[in-house]
PDB file of C-alpha atoms in Angstrom:
ATOM      1  CA  MET C1120     100.084  -5.987  22.562  1.00 58.00           C
ATOM      2  CA  LYS C1121     100.957  -5.913  26.254  1.00 60.00           C
ATOM      3  CA  MET C1122     103.428  -3.092  25.597  1.00 63.00           C
ATOM      4  CA  LYS C1123     100.759  -1.025  23.820  1.00 65.00           C
ATOM      5  CA  PHE C1124      98.338  -1.601  26.693  1.00 58.00           C
ATOM      6  CA  GLN C1125     100.916  -0.400  29.217  1.00 63.00           C
ATOM      7  CA  ILE C1126     101.558   2.723  27.133  1.00 63.00           C
ATOM      8  CA  ILE C1127      97.833   3.452  27.018  1.00 63.00           C
ATOM      9  CA  ILE C1128      97.515   3.013  30.802  1.00 67.00           C
ATOM     10  CA  LYS C1129     100.466   5.320  31.426  1.00 65.00           C
ATOM     11  CA  THR C1130      99.080   7.927  29.019  1.00 65.00           C
ATOM     12  CA  VAL C1131      95.689   7.862  30.691  1.00 60.00           C
ATOM     13  CA  ALA C1132      97.290   8.089  34.140  1.00 60.00           C
ATOM     14  CA  VAL C1133      99.437  11.071  33.129  1.00 59.00           C
ATOM     15  CA  ALA C1134      96.425  12.779  31.572  1.00 57.00           C
ATOM     16  CA  ALA C1135      94.385  12.171  34.732  1.00 57.00           C
ATOM     17  CA  VAL C1136      97.120  13.563  36.990  1.00 58.00           C
ATOM     18  CA  PHE C1137      97.519  16.582  34.728  1.00 56.00           C
ATOM     19  CA  THR C1138      93.763  17.207  34.710  1.00 61.00           C
ATOM     20  CA  LEU C1139      93.571  16.942  38.505  1.00 67.00           C
ATOM     21  CA  ALA C1140      96.537  19.300  38.885  1.00 55.00           C
ATOM     22  CA  ILE C1141      94.953  21.883  36.590  1.00 62.00           C
ATOM     23  CA  GLY C1142      91.624  21.527  38.382  1.00 63.00           C
ATOM     24  CA  ALA C1143      93.191  21.913  41.820  1.00 68.00           C
ATOM     25  CA  SER C1144      95.294  24.891  40.707  1.00 68.00           C
ATOM     26  CA  THR C1145      92.262  26.576  39.176  1.00 69.00           C
ATOM     27  CA  ARG C1146      90.246  26.051  42.347  1.00 70.00           C
ATOM     28  CA  LEU C1147      93.019  27.408  44.547  1.00 66.00           C
ATOM     29  CA  LEU C1148      93.943  30.404  42.411  1.00 66.00           C
ATOM     30  CA  THR C1149      90.457  31.572  41.467  1.00 80.00           C
ATOM     31  CA  PRO C1150      89.251  34.298  43.903  1.00 82.00           C
ATOM     32  CA  LYS C1151      86.744  32.958  46.435  1.00 79.00           C
ATOM     33  CA  PHE C1152      84.692  36.136  47.048  1.00 81.00           C
ATOM     34  CA  VAL C1153      83.507  35.131  50.521  1.00 82.00           C
ATOM     35  CA  ASP C1154      85.161  37.211  53.234  1.00 79.00           C
ATOM     36  CA  ASN C1155      86.284  39.856  50.744  1.00 85.00           C
ATOM     37  CA  ILE C1156      84.121  41.291  47.934  1.00 89.00           C
ATOM     38  CA  PRO C1157      81.208  38.842  48.430  1.00 90.00           C
ATOM     39  CA  GLU C1158      79.449  40.430  45.433  1.00 91.00           C
ATOM     40  CA  GLY C1159      81.625  38.195  43.282  1.00 91.00           C
ATOM     41  CA  SER C1160      79.814  35.076  44.542  1.00 93.00           C
ATOM     42  CA  LEU C1161      76.239  36.166  43.861  1.00 96.00           C
ATOM     43  CA  ILE C1162      75.788  34.921  40.300  1.00 97.00           C
ATOM     44  CA  GLU C1163      77.047  31.391  40.995  1.00 95.00           C
ATOM     45  CA  GLU C1164      74.880  30.981  44.102  1.00 96.00           C
ATOM     46  CA  TYR C1165      71.751  30.959  41.931  1.00 97.00           C
ATOM     47  CA  TYR C1166      72.590  27.468  40.653  1.00 96.00           C
ATOM     48  CA  LYS C1167      72.165  26.054  44.173  1.00 93.00           C
ATOM     49  CA  ASP C1168      68.522  27.161  44.123  1.00 91.00           C
ATOM     50  CA  ASN C1169      65.593  24.782  43.493  1.00 90.00           C
ATOM     51  CA  HIS C1170      64.521  26.968  40.541  1.00 92.00           C
ATOM     52  CA  LYS C1171      60.875  27.239  41.515  1.00 94.00           C
ATOM     53  CA  ASN C1172      60.685  31.005  41.819  1.00 97.00           C
ATOM     54  CA  ASP C1173      57.689  33.252  41.311  1.00 98.00           C
ATOM     55  CA  VAL C1174      59.971  36.272  40.944  1.00 98.00           C
ATOM     56  CA  ILE C1175      63.488  36.769  39.592  1.00 98.00           C
ATOM     57  CA  PHE C1176      65.275  40.093  40.114  1.00 98.00           C
ATOM     58  CA  ILE C1177      68.088  40.978  37.731  1.00 98.00           C
ATOM     59  CA  GLY C1178      70.518  43.903  37.745  1.00 97.00           C
ATOM     60  CA  ASP C1179      73.333  45.647  39.544  1.00 96.00           C
ATOM     61  CA  CYS C1180      73.602  46.728  43.186  1.00 94.00           C
ATOM     62  CA  GLU C1181      70.150  48.289  42.830  1.00 95.00           C
ATOM     63  CA  ALA C1182      68.870  44.728  42.672  1.00 97.00           C
ATOM     64  CA  TYR C1183      70.993  42.705  45.085  1.00 97.00           C
ATOM     65  CA  GLU C1184      71.010  45.409  47.801  1.00 96.00           C
ATOM     66  CA  VAL C1185      67.362  46.424  47.402  1.00 97.00           C
ATOM     67  CA  PHE C1186      65.128  43.353  47.084  1.00 98.00           C
ATOM     68  CA  VAL C1187      64.835  40.874  49.958  1.00 98.00           C
ATOM     69  CA  PRO C1188      63.400  37.469  48.922  1.00 98.00           C
ATOM     70  CA  ASN C1189      62.597  36.489  52.516  1.00 97.00           C
ATOM     71  CA  VAL C1190      60.287  39.511  52.790  1.00 97.00           C
ATOM     72  CA  LEU C1191      58.355  38.380  49.722  1.00 98.00           C
ATOM     73  CA  LYS C1192      58.215  34.821  51.048  1.00 97.00           C
ATOM     74  CA  HIS C1193      56.888  35.639  54.497  1.00 96.00           C
ATOM     75  CA  GLY C1194      54.843  38.711  53.606  1.00 95.00           C
ATOM     76  CA  PHE C1195      53.356  37.736  50.244  1.00 96.00           C
ATOM     77  CA  GLY C1196      53.866  33.992  49.819  1.00 96.00           C
ATOM     78  CA  LEU C1197      56.146  34.520  46.818  1.00 97.00           C
ATOM     79  CA  THR C1198      59.409  32.679  46.224  1.00 97.00           C
ATOM     80  CA  ALA C1199      62.129  34.889  44.755  1.00 98.00           C
ATOM     81  CA  ASN C1200      65.802  34.991  43.884  1.00 98.00           C
ATOM     82  CA  VAL C1201      68.082  37.858  42.935  1.00 98.00           C
ATOM     83  CA  ARG C1202      70.506  37.417  40.024  1.00 98.00           C
ATOM     84  CA  GLY C1203      72.484  40.568  40.648  1.00 97.00           C
ATOM     85  CA  SER C1204      76.141  41.553  40.410  1.00 96.00           C
ATOM     86  CA  ALA C1205      78.268  44.664  40.794  1.00 94.00           C
ATOM     87  CA  GLU C1206      78.096  47.035  37.815  1.00 95.00           C
ATOM     88  CA  GLN C1207      76.031  44.545  35.845  1.00 97.00           C
ATOM     89  CA  ARG C1208      75.522  45.985  32.355  1.00 97.00           C
ATOM     90  CA  ILE C1209      72.212  45.709  30.518  1.00 98.00           C
ATOM     91  CA  TRP C1210      73.601  43.231  27.969  1.00 98.00           C
ATOM     92  CA  GLN C1211      74.823  41.070  30.833  1.00 98.00           C
ATOM     93  CA  SER C1212      71.331  41.256  32.331  1.00 98.00           C
ATOM     94  CA  TYR C1213      69.968  40.008  29.003  1.00 98.00           C
ATOM     95  CA  TYR C1214      72.216  36.946  28.900  1.00 98.00           C
ATOM     96  CA  ILE C1215      71.578  36.222  32.580  1.00 98.00           C
ATOM     97  CA  ALA C1216      67.847  36.372  31.794  1.00 98.00           C
ATOM     98  CA  CYS C1217      68.402  33.936  28.897  1.00 98.00           C
ATOM     99  CA  ASP C1218      70.334  31.665  31.262  1.00 98.00           C
ATOM    100  CA  THR C1219      67.544  31.870  33.846  1.00 98.00           C
ATOM    101  CA  PHE C1220      64.905  30.656  31.400  1.00 98.00           C
ATOM    102  CA  LYS C1221      66.943  27.485  30.878  1.00 97.00           C
ATOM    103  CA  TYR C1222      66.186  26.551  34.494  1.00 97.00           C
ATOM    104  CA  GLU C1223      62.770  28.033  35.187  1.00 98.00           C
ATOM    105  CA  THR C1224      59.972  30.296  33.984  1.00 98.00           C
ATOM    106  CA  PRO C1225      59.050  32.739  36.764  1.00 98.00           C
ATOM    107  CA  LYS C1226      55.765  34.617  36.807  1.00 97.00           C
ATOM    108  CA  TYR C1227      57.614  37.916  37.136  1.00 98.00           C
ATOM    109  CA  MET C1228      61.028  39.191  36.177  1.00 98.00           C
ATOM    110  CA  VAL C1229      62.093  42.506  37.711  1.00 98.00           C
ATOM    111  CA  LEU C1230      64.874  44.388  35.950  1.00 98.00           C
ATOM    112  CA  SER C1231      66.896  47.217  37.495  1.00 97.00           C
ATOM    113  CA  VAL C1232      67.251  49.933  34.827  1.00 97.00           C
ATOM    114  CA  GLU C1233      70.012  51.934  36.511  1.00 95.00           C
ATOM    115  CA  GLU C1234      72.618  50.553  34.095  1.00 95.00           C
ATOM    116  CA  MET C1235      70.649  51.784  31.062  1.00 96.00           C
ATOM    117  CA  GLN C1236      72.877  54.852  31.022  1.00 96.00           C
ATOM    118  CA  TYR C1237      76.084  52.930  30.241  1.00 95.00           C
ATOM    119  CA  ASP C1238      76.983  51.499  26.831  1.00 94.00           C
ATOM    120  CA  GLU C1239      80.685  50.835  27.475  1.00 93.00           C
ATOM    121  CA  PRO C1240      82.090  47.663  29.085  1.00 91.00           C
ATOM    122  CA  CYS C1241      83.036  47.628  32.753  1.00 90.00           C
ATOM    123  CA  LYS C1242      86.539  47.123  33.974  1.00 93.00           C
ATOM    124  CA  GLU C1243      87.576  43.487  33.805  1.00 93.00           C
ATOM    125  CA  GLU C1244      87.249  43.099  37.583  1.00 92.00           C
ATOM    126  CA  TYR C1245      83.517  43.782  37.350  1.00 95.00           C
ATOM    127  CA  ASN C1246      83.074  41.641  34.246  1.00 95.00           C
ATOM    128  CA  ARG C1247      84.605  38.768  36.178  1.00 94.00           C
ATOM    129  CA  MET C1248      82.248  39.202  39.129  1.00 93.00           C
ATOM    130  CA  THR C1249      79.321  38.814  36.753  1.00 96.00           C
ATOM    131  CA  ILE C1250      80.524  36.284  34.190  1.00 96.00           C
ATOM    132  CA  ASP C1251      82.840  33.914  36.084  1.00 94.00           C
ATOM    133  CA  GLY C1252      79.903  32.754  38.193  1.00 94.00           C
ATOM    134  CA  MET C1253      77.813  31.745  35.171  1.00 96.00           C
ATOM    135  CA  ARG C1254      77.871  28.087  34.204  1.00 95.00           C
ATOM    136  CA  LEU C1255      79.578  27.371  30.905  1.00 95.00           C
ATOM    137  CA  SER C1256      76.936  27.624  28.213  1.00 96.00           C
ATOM    138  CA  PRO C1257      76.237  29.377  24.892  1.00 96.00           C
ATOM    139  CA  GLU C1258      74.668  32.196  26.944  1.00 97.00           C
ATOM    140  CA  LYS C1259      77.845  32.647  28.974  1.00 97.00           C
ATOM    141  CA  LEU C1260      80.038  32.713  25.859  1.00 97.00           C
ATOM    142  CA  ALA C1261      77.746  35.277  24.223  1.00 97.00           C
ATOM    143  CA  CYS C1262      77.888  37.359  27.406  1.00 97.00           C
ATOM    144  CA  VAL C1263      81.686  37.202  27.344  1.00 96.00           C
ATOM    145  CA  ARG C1264      81.844  38.386  23.746  1.00 96.00           C
ATOM    146  CA  ALA C1265      79.450  41.252  24.456  1.00 96.00           C
ATOM    147  CA  SER C1266      81.283  42.331  27.617  1.00 96.00           C
ATOM    148  CA  MET C1267      85.010  42.022  26.957  1.00 94.00           C
ATOM    149  CA  ASN C1268      87.420  44.927  26.897  1.00 93.00           C
ATOM    150  CA  PRO C1269      89.990  44.990  24.060  1.00 92.00           C
ATOM    151  CA  ASP C1270      92.683  43.395  26.237  1.00 91.00           C
ATOM    152  CA  GLU C1271      90.483  40.479  27.356  1.00 91.00           C
ATOM    153  CA  ASN C1272      89.931  37.178  25.596  1.00 90.00           C
ATOM    154  CA  THR C1273      87.221  34.528  25.574  1.00 92.00           C
ATOM    155  CA  THR C1274      89.529  31.632  26.397  1.00 92.00           C
ATOM    156  CA  SER C1275      90.418  32.984  29.832  1.00 91.00           C
ATOM    157  CA  TYR C1276      86.718  32.974  30.765  1.00 92.00           C
ATOM    158  CA  ILE C1277      86.468  29.317  29.765  1.00 89.00           C
ATOM    159  CA  PHE C1278      89.716  28.375  31.511  1.00 89.00           C
ATOM    160  CA  PRO C1279      90.133  30.753  34.502  1.00 83.00           C
ATOM    161  CA  ILE C1280      93.616  29.382  35.219  1.00 81.00           C
ATOM    162  CA  LEU C1281      94.813  31.430  32.235  1.00 80.00           C
ATOM    163  CA  ARG C1282      93.675  34.587  34.020  1.00 85.00           C
ATOM    164  CA  TYR C1283      94.582  33.745  37.608  1.00 85.00           C
ATOM    165  CA  HIS C1284      97.790  31.722  37.140  1.00 75.00           C
ATOM    166  CA  ASP C1285      99.897  34.533  38.631  1.00 77.00           C
ATOM    167  CA  ARG C1286      97.953  34.769  41.933  1.00 79.00           C
ATOM    168  CA  TRP C1287     100.394  32.461  43.734  1.00 72.00           C
ATOM    169  CA  ASN C1288     101.963  35.348  45.622  1.00 79.00           C
ATOM    170  CA  LYS C1289      98.584  36.918  46.430  1.00 80.00           C
ATOM    171  CA  LEU C1290      96.885  33.941  48.061  1.00 82.00           C
ATOM    172  CA  THR C1291      95.271  34.538  51.451  1.00 83.00           C
ATOM    173  CA  GLY C1292      93.686  32.393  54.118  1.00 81.00           C
ATOM    174  CA  GLU C1293      90.385  32.787  52.276  1.00 84.00           C
ATOM    175  CA  ASP C1294      91.757  30.825  49.304  1.00 80.00           C
ATOM    176  CA  PHE C1295      92.736  27.874  51.491  1.00 81.00           C
ATOM    177  CA  ASN C1296      89.761  27.984  53.863  1.00 80.00           C
ATOM    178  CA  TYR C1297      87.276  27.704  51.017  1.00 80.00           C
ATOM    179  CA  PHE C1298      89.240  25.414  48.726  1.00 75.00           C
ATOM    180  CA  PHE C1299      86.795  22.505  49.009  1.00 81.00           C
ATOM    181  CA  SER C1300      83.548  24.393  49.533  1.00 81.00           C
ATOM    182  CA  LYS C1301      82.217  27.909  49.984  1.00 87.00           C
ATOM    183  CA  PRO C1302      79.464  29.061  52.317  1.00 88.00           C
ATOM    184  CA  ALA C1303      76.635  31.140  50.894  1.00 89.00           C
ATOM    185  CA  VAL C1304      77.263  34.869  51.185  1.00 91.00           C
ATOM    186  CA  SER C1305      73.728  35.941  50.291  1.00 94.00           C
ATOM    187  CA  GLU C1306      70.128  35.316  51.204  1.00 95.00           C
ATOM    188  CA  ARG C1307      68.850  33.985  47.858  1.00 96.00           C
ATOM    189  CA  GLY C1308      70.912  36.588  46.029  1.00 96.00           C
ATOM    190  CA  TYR C1309      70.244  39.476  48.432  1.00 97.00           C
ATOM    191  CA  LEU C1310      73.372  40.846  50.100  1.00 95.00           C
ATOM    192  CA  PRO C1311      72.464  42.326  53.497  1.00 92.00           C
ATOM    193  CA  GLU C1312      73.998  45.592  54.666  1.00 90.00           C
ATOM    194  CA  LEU C1313      73.159  46.706  58.201  1.00 91.00           C
ATOM    195  CA  THR C1314      75.340  49.815  58.325  1.00 89.00           C
ATOM    196  CA  GLU C1315      73.524  53.133  58.856  1.00 90.00           C
ATOM    197  CA  VAL C1316      75.131  56.243  57.387  1.00 91.00           C
ATOM    198  CA  PRO C1317      72.650  59.132  57.164  1.00 91.00           C
ATOM    199  CA  MET C1318      72.355  61.266  54.059  1.00 87.00           C
ATOM    200  CA  THR C1319      73.620  64.750  54.877  1.00 86.00           C
ATOM    201  CA  GLU C1320      74.317  66.516  51.592  1.00 83.00           C
ATOM    202  CA  LEU C1321      73.869  65.432  47.977  1.00 83.00           C
ATOM    203  CA  PRO C1322      76.331  66.306  45.204  1.00 85.00           C
ATOM    204  CA  PRO C1323      75.056  68.983  42.802  1.00 88.00           C
ATOM    205  CA  VAL C1324      73.170  67.695  39.766  1.00 90.00           C
ATOM    206  CA  LYS C1325      75.204  68.243  36.608  1.00 92.00           C
ATOM    207  CA  PRO C1326      73.391  69.006  33.355  1.00 93.00           C
ATOM    208  CA  LEU C1327      74.129  66.670  30.439  1.00 93.00           C
ATOM    209  CA  ALA C1328      74.845  67.642  26.851  1.00 93.00           C
ATOM    210  CA  ASP C1329      72.648  64.777  25.652  1.00 95.00           C
ATOM    211  CA  TYR C1330      69.997  62.974  27.685  1.00 96.00           C
ATOM    212  CA  SER C1331      69.384  60.246  25.117  1.00 97.00           C
ATOM    213  CA  LEU C1332      69.826  56.728  26.439  1.00 97.00           C
ATOM    214  CA  PRO C1333      72.382  54.791  24.350  1.00 97.00           C
ATOM    215  CA  ASP C1334      70.969  52.825  21.406  1.00 97.00           C
ATOM    216  CA  LYS C1335      72.889  49.744  22.558  1.00 97.00           C
ATOM    217  CA  CYS C1336      71.093  49.824  25.899  1.00 98.00           C
ATOM    218  CA  THR C1337      67.619  50.322  24.442  1.00 98.00           C
ATOM    219  CA  ASP C1338      68.329  47.473  22.009  1.00 98.00           C
ATOM    220  CA  TYR C1339      69.143  45.074  24.844  1.00 98.00           C
ATOM    221  CA  LEU C1340      66.174  46.289  26.870  1.00 98.00           C
ATOM    222  CA  ASN C1341      63.927  45.477  23.913  1.00 98.00           C
ATOM    223  CA  ARG C1342      65.555  42.035  23.717  1.00 98.00           C
ATOM    224  CA  ILE C1343      64.708  41.419  27.377  1.00 98.00           C
ATOM    225  CA  ILE C1344      61.143  42.582  26.788  1.00 98.00           C
ATOM    226  CA  LYS C1345      60.763  40.186  23.857  1.00 98.00           C
ATOM    227  CA  LEU C1346      62.418  37.342  25.788  1.00 98.00           C
ATOM    228  CA  CYS C1347      59.980  37.666  28.696  1.00 98.00           C
ATOM    229  CA  GLU C1348      57.061  37.979  26.302  1.00 98.00           C
ATOM    230  CA  ASN C1349      58.064  34.754  24.541  1.00 98.00           C
ATOM    231  CA  HIS C1350      58.144  32.902  27.875  1.00 98.00           C
ATOM    232  CA  GLY C1351      54.914  34.364  29.237  1.00 98.00           C
ATOM    233  CA  THR C1352      56.753  36.101  32.077  1.00 98.00           C
ATOM    234  CA  LYS C1353      55.576  39.531  33.182  1.00 98.00           C
ATOM    235  CA  LEU C1354      58.468  42.020  33.083  1.00 98.00           C
ATOM    236  CA  ILE C1355      58.622  44.917  35.529  1.00 98.00           C
ATOM    237  CA  LEU C1356      61.209  47.679  35.114  1.00 98.00           C
ATOM    238  CA  VAL C1357      62.371  49.395  38.305  1.00 98.00           C
ATOM    239  CA  LYS C1358      64.598  52.315  39.180  1.00 97.00           C
ATOM    240  CA  SER C1359      65.394  51.782  42.836  1.00 96.00           C
ATOM    241  CA  PRO C1360      64.992  54.589  45.394  1.00 94.00           C
ATOM    242  CA  VAL C1361      68.537  55.856  45.827  1.00 91.00           C
ATOM    243  CA  LEU C1362      69.620  59.482  45.623  1.00 87.00           C
ATOM    244  CA  TYR C1363      72.849  59.346  43.649  1.00 84.00           C
ATOM    245  CA  PRO C1364      74.254  58.973  41.123  1.00 87.00           C
ATOM    246  CA  HIS C1365      71.414  61.221  39.997  1.00 91.00           C
ATOM    247  CA  TRP C1366      68.661  59.641  37.921  1.00 95.00           C
ATOM    248  CA  TYR C1367      67.513  62.203  35.358  1.00 96.00           C
ATOM    249  CA  SER C1368      63.813  62.589  34.644  1.00 95.00           C
ATOM    250  CA  GLU C1369      64.658  62.621  30.923  1.00 97.00           C
ATOM    251  CA  TRP C1370      65.946  59.048  31.233  1.00 97.00           C
ATOM    252  CA  SER C1371      62.839  58.046  33.124  1.00 97.00           C
ATOM    253  CA  GLU C1372      60.622  59.505  30.414  1.00 97.00           C
ATOM    254  CA  GLN C1373      62.383  57.445  27.728  1.00 98.00           C
ATOM    255  CA  ILE C1374      62.049  54.217  29.683  1.00 98.00           C
ATOM    256  CA  SER C1375      58.452  55.058  30.497  1.00 97.00           C
ATOM    257  CA  GLU C1376      57.758  55.441  26.777  1.00 98.00           C
ATOM    258  CA  ILE C1377      59.340  52.069  25.990  1.00 98.00           C
ATOM    259  CA  ALA C1378      57.292  50.477  28.766  1.00 98.00           C
ATOM    260  CA  LYS C1379      54.102  52.078  27.466  1.00 97.00           C
ATOM    261  CA  GLU C1380      54.777  50.892  23.907  1.00 97.00           C
ATOM    262  CA  ASN C1381      55.206  47.327  25.159  1.00 97.00           C
ATOM    263  CA  ASN C1382      52.433  47.348  27.750  1.00 97.00           C
ATOM    264  CA  ILE C1383      54.742  46.631  30.679  1.00 97.00           C
ATOM    265  CA  THR C1384      55.161  48.273  34.086  1.00 97.00           C
ATOM    266  CA  TYR C1385      57.880  50.793  34.870  1.00 98.00           C
ATOM    267  CA  LEU C1386      58.344  52.004  38.445  1.00 97.00           C
ATOM    268  CA  ASP C1387      60.486  55.070  39.007  1.00 97.00           C
ATOM    269  CA  LEU C1388      60.994  54.934  42.766  1.00 97.00           C
ATOM    270  CA  THR C1389      63.282  57.979  42.885  1.00 95.00           C
ATOM    271  CA  THR C1390      60.510  60.571  42.931  1.00 94.00           C
ATOM    272  CA  ASP C1391      59.606  62.300  46.183  1.00 93.00           C
ATOM    273  CA  ASP C1392      56.093  60.849  46.058  1.00 95.00           C
ATOM    274  CA  LYS C1393      57.365  57.274  45.696  1.00 96.00           C
ATOM    275  CA  ILE C1394      60.048  57.668  48.356  1.00 95.00           C
ATOM    276  CA  ASN C1395      57.417  58.979  50.769  1.00 95.00           C
ATOM    277  CA  GLU C1396      55.013  56.192  49.823  1.00 96.00           C
ATOM    278  CA  ILE C1397      57.695  53.562  50.458  1.00 97.00           C
ATOM    279  CA  GLY C1398      58.594  55.275  53.730  1.00 96.00           C
ATOM    280  CA  ILE C1399      62.323  55.704  53.119  1.00 96.00           C
ATOM    281  CA  ASP C1400      64.043  57.624  55.914  1.00 94.00           C
ATOM    282  CA  TRP C1401      67.416  58.943  54.758  1.00 94.00           C
ATOM    283  CA  GLU C1402      68.585  59.097  58.363  1.00 93.00           C
ATOM    284  CA  THR C1403      68.299  55.346  58.885  1.00 95.00           C
ATOM    285  CA  ASP C1404      67.714  53.522  55.573  1.00 95.00           C
ATOM    286  CA  THR C1405      70.966  54.064  53.681  1.00 94.00           C
ATOM    287  CA  SER C1406      74.366  52.476  54.234  1.00 92.00           C
ATOM    288  CA  ASP C1407      76.452  55.272  52.700  1.00 90.00           C
ATOM    289  CA  GLY C1408      74.616  58.576  52.688  1.00 88.00           C
ATOM    290  CA  GLY C1409      72.142  57.892  49.883  1.00 85.00           C
ATOM    291  CA  ALA C1410      73.932  55.876  47.186  1.00 87.00           C
ATOM    292  CA  HIS C1411      72.788  52.462  48.502  1.00 91.00           C
ATOM    293  CA  LEU C1412      69.966  51.217  50.693  1.00 95.00           C
ATOM    294  CA  ASN C1413      70.729  49.223  53.801  1.00 95.00           C
ATOM    295  CA  TYR C1414      68.618  46.317  55.058  1.00 97.00           C
ATOM    296  CA  TYR C1415      65.985  48.577  56.601  1.00 97.00           C
ATOM    297  CA  GLY C1416      65.465  50.527  53.373  1.00 96.00           C
ATOM    298  CA  ALA C1417      65.505  47.306  51.370  1.00 97.00           C
ATOM    299  CA  VAL C1418      62.743  45.754  53.501  1.00 98.00           C
ATOM    300  CA  LYS C1419      60.559  48.811  52.964  1.00 97.00           C
ATOM    301  CA  THR C1420      61.176  48.772  49.211  1.00 98.00           C
ATOM    302  CA  THR C1421      60.506  45.037  48.942  1.00 98.00           C
ATOM    303  CA  ASN C1422      57.246  45.405  50.860  1.00 97.00           C
ATOM    304  CA  TYR C1423      56.248  48.154  48.445  1.00 97.00           C
ATOM    305  CA  ILE C1424      56.970  46.121  45.315  1.00 96.00           C
ATOM    306  CA  GLY C1425      55.378  43.049  46.869  1.00 96.00           C
ATOM    307  CA  ARG C1426      52.039  44.842  46.706  1.00 94.00           C
ATOM    308  CA  ILE C1427      52.585  45.347  42.958  1.00 91.00           C
ATOM    309  CA  PHE C1428      52.594  41.559  42.488  1.00 89.00           C
ATOM    310  CA  GLU C1429      49.279  41.099  44.306  1.00 70.00           C
TER     311      GLU C1429
END
């Protein structure tokens, strides 16, 4: 009996050491996304929130570089958080929305529609920046299955060590500095950019052979619409005021029709009238010549949309 007890104790001890070793290795080898590519930390930072938001923004860089929660808080008395990530696809937005409703039911959900033009998965690097930060859940697993490229597999999203085990020779000071804890890189999901690079010349607009938005994207948009409807959350669709890649009026018309059919709001902020109404100055309000807004353009845009909530 004593011998069996000793064997059990040893087995448990070995298992515990092995588990700690795997956990420590995973923590060390998984990219930290703090000093470099902070966009990769945005999704996971949401879980540190108190989940009492009036507004949740979801989408790609046209969400996390455009909407400033602090502006809504101080200017309109609204609490907000941005659940954005680089190259976030519309199906990823859907599963992030599903995940959000597990924690809270905001009055408004604002969805960036820029990614409605893409029905193919991103490169794995972008998938990781969106999905790795999600807590393990049925929603995360469904997001993985919907997002993976042919050479990816679900297991590596559950156990990141399987993906990052070969990073030993690529470790930097960032990996060691933030081994135990990571500082926040965002302001409630907003990633500030103070750089000013004026817009000088836009690329020519190329005609398309087919202006139809992909069926896959409209399907997931309709899922998001239904999801918000079921939770009593008012959905607002937004195309942020950036100049390129070009946003075709034909795409806007299709989204406008979907919005009209479902009695929801769609704001196309790329038109000259809207840009003038917001007060965007392309000399000072863009960080890269028109593809992204900087902090000054983001504050103006957030103040504009804040009036929509009133």
